[in-house]
Amino acid sequence: MPPTRTPVPAAPPPRSGRRGARLALVIGAVVVLVVGVTVAAVALGVSTARSLQQDTVSRTFAGVREIVVEVDSGTVGLRPAEGPDVVATTVRHFSPGDEPVLTTAVADGVLTLRSDCPSFHLGCETEQQVAVPAGTAVSVRTVDGAIDATGLWTPRFAATTVDGPIRAGFAVVPDDVQARTVSGDVHLAVPPAGYRVSTRSVSGDVGVRVVDDPAAPRTLTATTVSGAIQLASA
């Protein structure tokens, strides 16, 4: 009688194979999750953009010697005025229920223009455009938004923002210019003259192409944490 053969059980799959399969499943799940979140974020942005409403408010002010602009979410643009009056034009972008609140006040020749969003929301921002008469001092503060000034005839200019670039150009020699941002570039263009220059950037290039004169009565100050600084003669 032939000998009886006992069946040999199949060897289990290598552990490395099982680990590889589990790893592939995990990676696949993560990819699906990331793609899903990205698609949802894009869809939310598109939906918000489509649902935004827009209106424009324009106001004129006389007898102003200084302008103060305060914006929490939005951009600020400054241009020379054609006459002695300040013309402030505000374009509001908002979703229903999140309209930016605009307030104005004039005291002792100081005009304050303020724009506040009721809450941190994708559907609330403003575009401020201000025509600045010659000889009017300017101070601008924003939380999230760029500040852009061109051709100003102002003795004093101060711009501060948390997140956004600052660009300012001057038609006449200013007495004092201060530009400060946390995240963004700073570009200043001033007429040829001697200036006391102060710059500081934690992460970014600094270029100074103006006459740096420690004894000059005029001052240029530019600081940023993350961004480049460029000072130039225009």
Tab-separated table of C-alpha atoms in Angstrom, residues 48-155:
chain	number	residue	atom	x	y	z
A	48	THR	CA	-19.633	82.862	-2.261
A	49	ALA	CA	-18.309	84.820	-5.245
A	50	ARG	CA	-21.500	84.172	-7.207
A	51	SER	CA	-23.745	85.239	-4.334
A	52	LEU	CA	-21.919	88.501	-3.518
A	53	GLN	CA	-23.805	91.738	-3.978
A	54	GLN	CA	-22.184	95.079	-4.759
A	55	ASP	CA	-22.977	98.731	-4.277
A	56	THR	CA	-21.066	102.016	-4.459
A	57	VAL	CA	-21.168	104.938	-2.044
A	58	SER	CA	-19.517	108.270	-2.902
A	59	ARG	CA	-19.137	111.194	-0.489
A	60	THR	CA	-17.486	114.630	-0.626
A	61	PHE	CA	-15.953	116.500	2.317
A	62	ALA	CA	-14.696	120.084	2.530
A	63	GLY	CA	-12.302	121.741	4.954
A	64	VAL	CA	-10.220	118.619	5.677
A	65	ARG	CA	-6.577	118.903	6.764
A	66	GLU	CA	-6.023	115.233	7.653
A	67	ILE	CA	-7.553	111.955	6.450
A	68	VAL	CA	-7.721	108.785	8.551
A	69	VAL	CA	-8.846	105.573	6.818
A	70	GLU	CA	-9.539	102.406	8.818
A	71	VAL	CA	-10.524	99.185	7.025
A	72	ASP	CA	-10.657	95.661	8.432
A	73	SER	CA	-11.123	93.761	5.149
A	74	GLY	CA	-10.435	95.373	1.806
A	75	THR	CA	-8.132	97.562	-0.224
A	76	VAL	CA	-7.377	101.277	-0.027
A	77	GLY	CA	-6.387	103.422	-3.002
A	78	LEU	CA	-5.263	107.049	-2.716
A	79	ARG	CA	-5.040	109.507	-5.612
A	80	PRO	CA	-4.537	113.281	-5.882
A	81	ALA	CA	-7.764	115.276	-5.862
A	82	GLU	CA	-8.587	117.724	-8.635
A	83	GLY	CA	-9.790	120.357	-6.178
A	84	PRO	CA	-9.774	121.286	-2.470
A	85	ASP	CA	-12.360	118.688	-1.393
A	86	VAL	CA	-11.897	115.071	-0.349
A	87	VAL	CA	-13.861	112.615	-2.477
A	88	ALA	CA	-14.281	109.153	-0.928
A	89	THR	CA	-15.744	106.360	-3.035
A	90	THR	CA	-16.416	102.985	-1.453
A	91	VAL	CA	-17.373	99.842	-3.348
A	92	ARG	CA	-18.901	97.265	-1.015
A	93	HIS	CA	-18.852	93.532	-1.807
A	94	PHE	CA	-21.015	91.444	0.492
A	95	SER	CA	-23.345	88.515	0.892
A	96	PRO	CA	-26.811	89.180	2.340
A	97	GLY	CA	-26.576	89.793	6.073
A	98	ASP	CA	-22.838	90.596	5.985
A	99	GLU	CA	-22.889	94.160	4.657
A	100	PRO	CA	-19.830	96.263	5.585
A	101	VAL	CA	-20.754	99.121	7.900
A	102	LEU	CA	-19.456	102.514	6.740
A	103	THR	CA	-19.016	105.355	9.216
A	104	THR	CA	-17.618	108.852	8.777
A	105	ALA	CA	-16.691	111.559	11.229
A	106	VAL	CA	-15.174	115.021	10.914
A	107	ALA	CA	-13.663	116.747	13.957
A	108	ASP	CA	-11.254	119.707	13.947
A	109	GLY	CA	-10.492	119.167	10.287
A	110	VAL	CA	-9.732	115.444	10.708
A	111	LEU	CA	-11.846	113.181	8.503
A	112	THR	CA	-12.176	109.557	9.635
A	113	LEU	CA	-13.457	106.965	7.166
A	114	ARG	CA	-14.129	103.560	8.685
A	115	SER	CA	-15.315	100.276	7.174
A	116	ASP	CA	-16.200	97.331	9.423
A	117	CYS	CA	-17.389	93.860	8.493
A	118	PRO	CA	-19.868	92.451	11.038
A	119	SER	CA	-17.988	89.158	11.285
A	120	PHE	CA	-15.053	87.267	9.805
A	121	HIS	CA	-16.701	86.111	6.603
A	122	LEU	CA	-15.672	85.423	3.018
A	123	GLY	CA	-18.560	87.558	1.799
A	124	CYS	CA	-17.571	90.971	3.167
A	125	GLU	CA	-14.962	93.405	1.877
A	126	THR	CA	-14.601	96.940	0.540
A	127	GLU	CA	-12.608	98.901	-2.005
A	128	GLN	CA	-11.858	102.390	-0.698
A	129	GLN	CA	-10.805	105.040	-3.212
A	130	VAL	CA	-9.924	108.440	-1.754
A	131	ALA	CA	-9.036	111.593	-3.686
A	132	VAL	CA	-6.600	113.534	-1.494
A	133	PRO	CA	-6.258	117.338	-1.836
A	134	ALA	CA	-2.763	118.834	-1.906
A	135	GLY	CA	-1.268	119.449	1.521
A	136	THR	CA	-3.536	116.955	3.332
A	137	ALA	CA	-1.934	114.509	5.763
A	138	VAL	CA	-2.930	110.841	5.380
A	139	SER	CA	-3.070	107.876	7.765
A	140	VAL	CA	-4.295	104.449	6.626
A	141	ARG	CA	-4.770	101.299	8.696
A	142	THR	CA	-6.015	97.956	7.376
A	143	VAL	CA	-6.099	94.422	8.733
A	144	ASP	CA	-6.338	92.450	5.491
A	145	GLY	CA	-5.769	94.362	2.292
A	146	ALA	CA	-3.372	96.253	0.076
A	147	ILE	CA	-2.654	99.979	0.323
A	148	ASP	CA	-1.813	101.805	-2.898
A	149	ALA	CA	-1.092	105.545	-3.213
A	150	THR	CA	-0.048	107.426	-6.347
A	151	GLY	CA	1.042	111.008	-7.002
A	152	LEU	CA	0.309	112.363	-3.535
A	153	TRP	CA	0.991	115.965	-2.507
A	154	THR	CA	1.038	115.274	1.206
A	155	PRO	CA	3.455	116.334	3.955
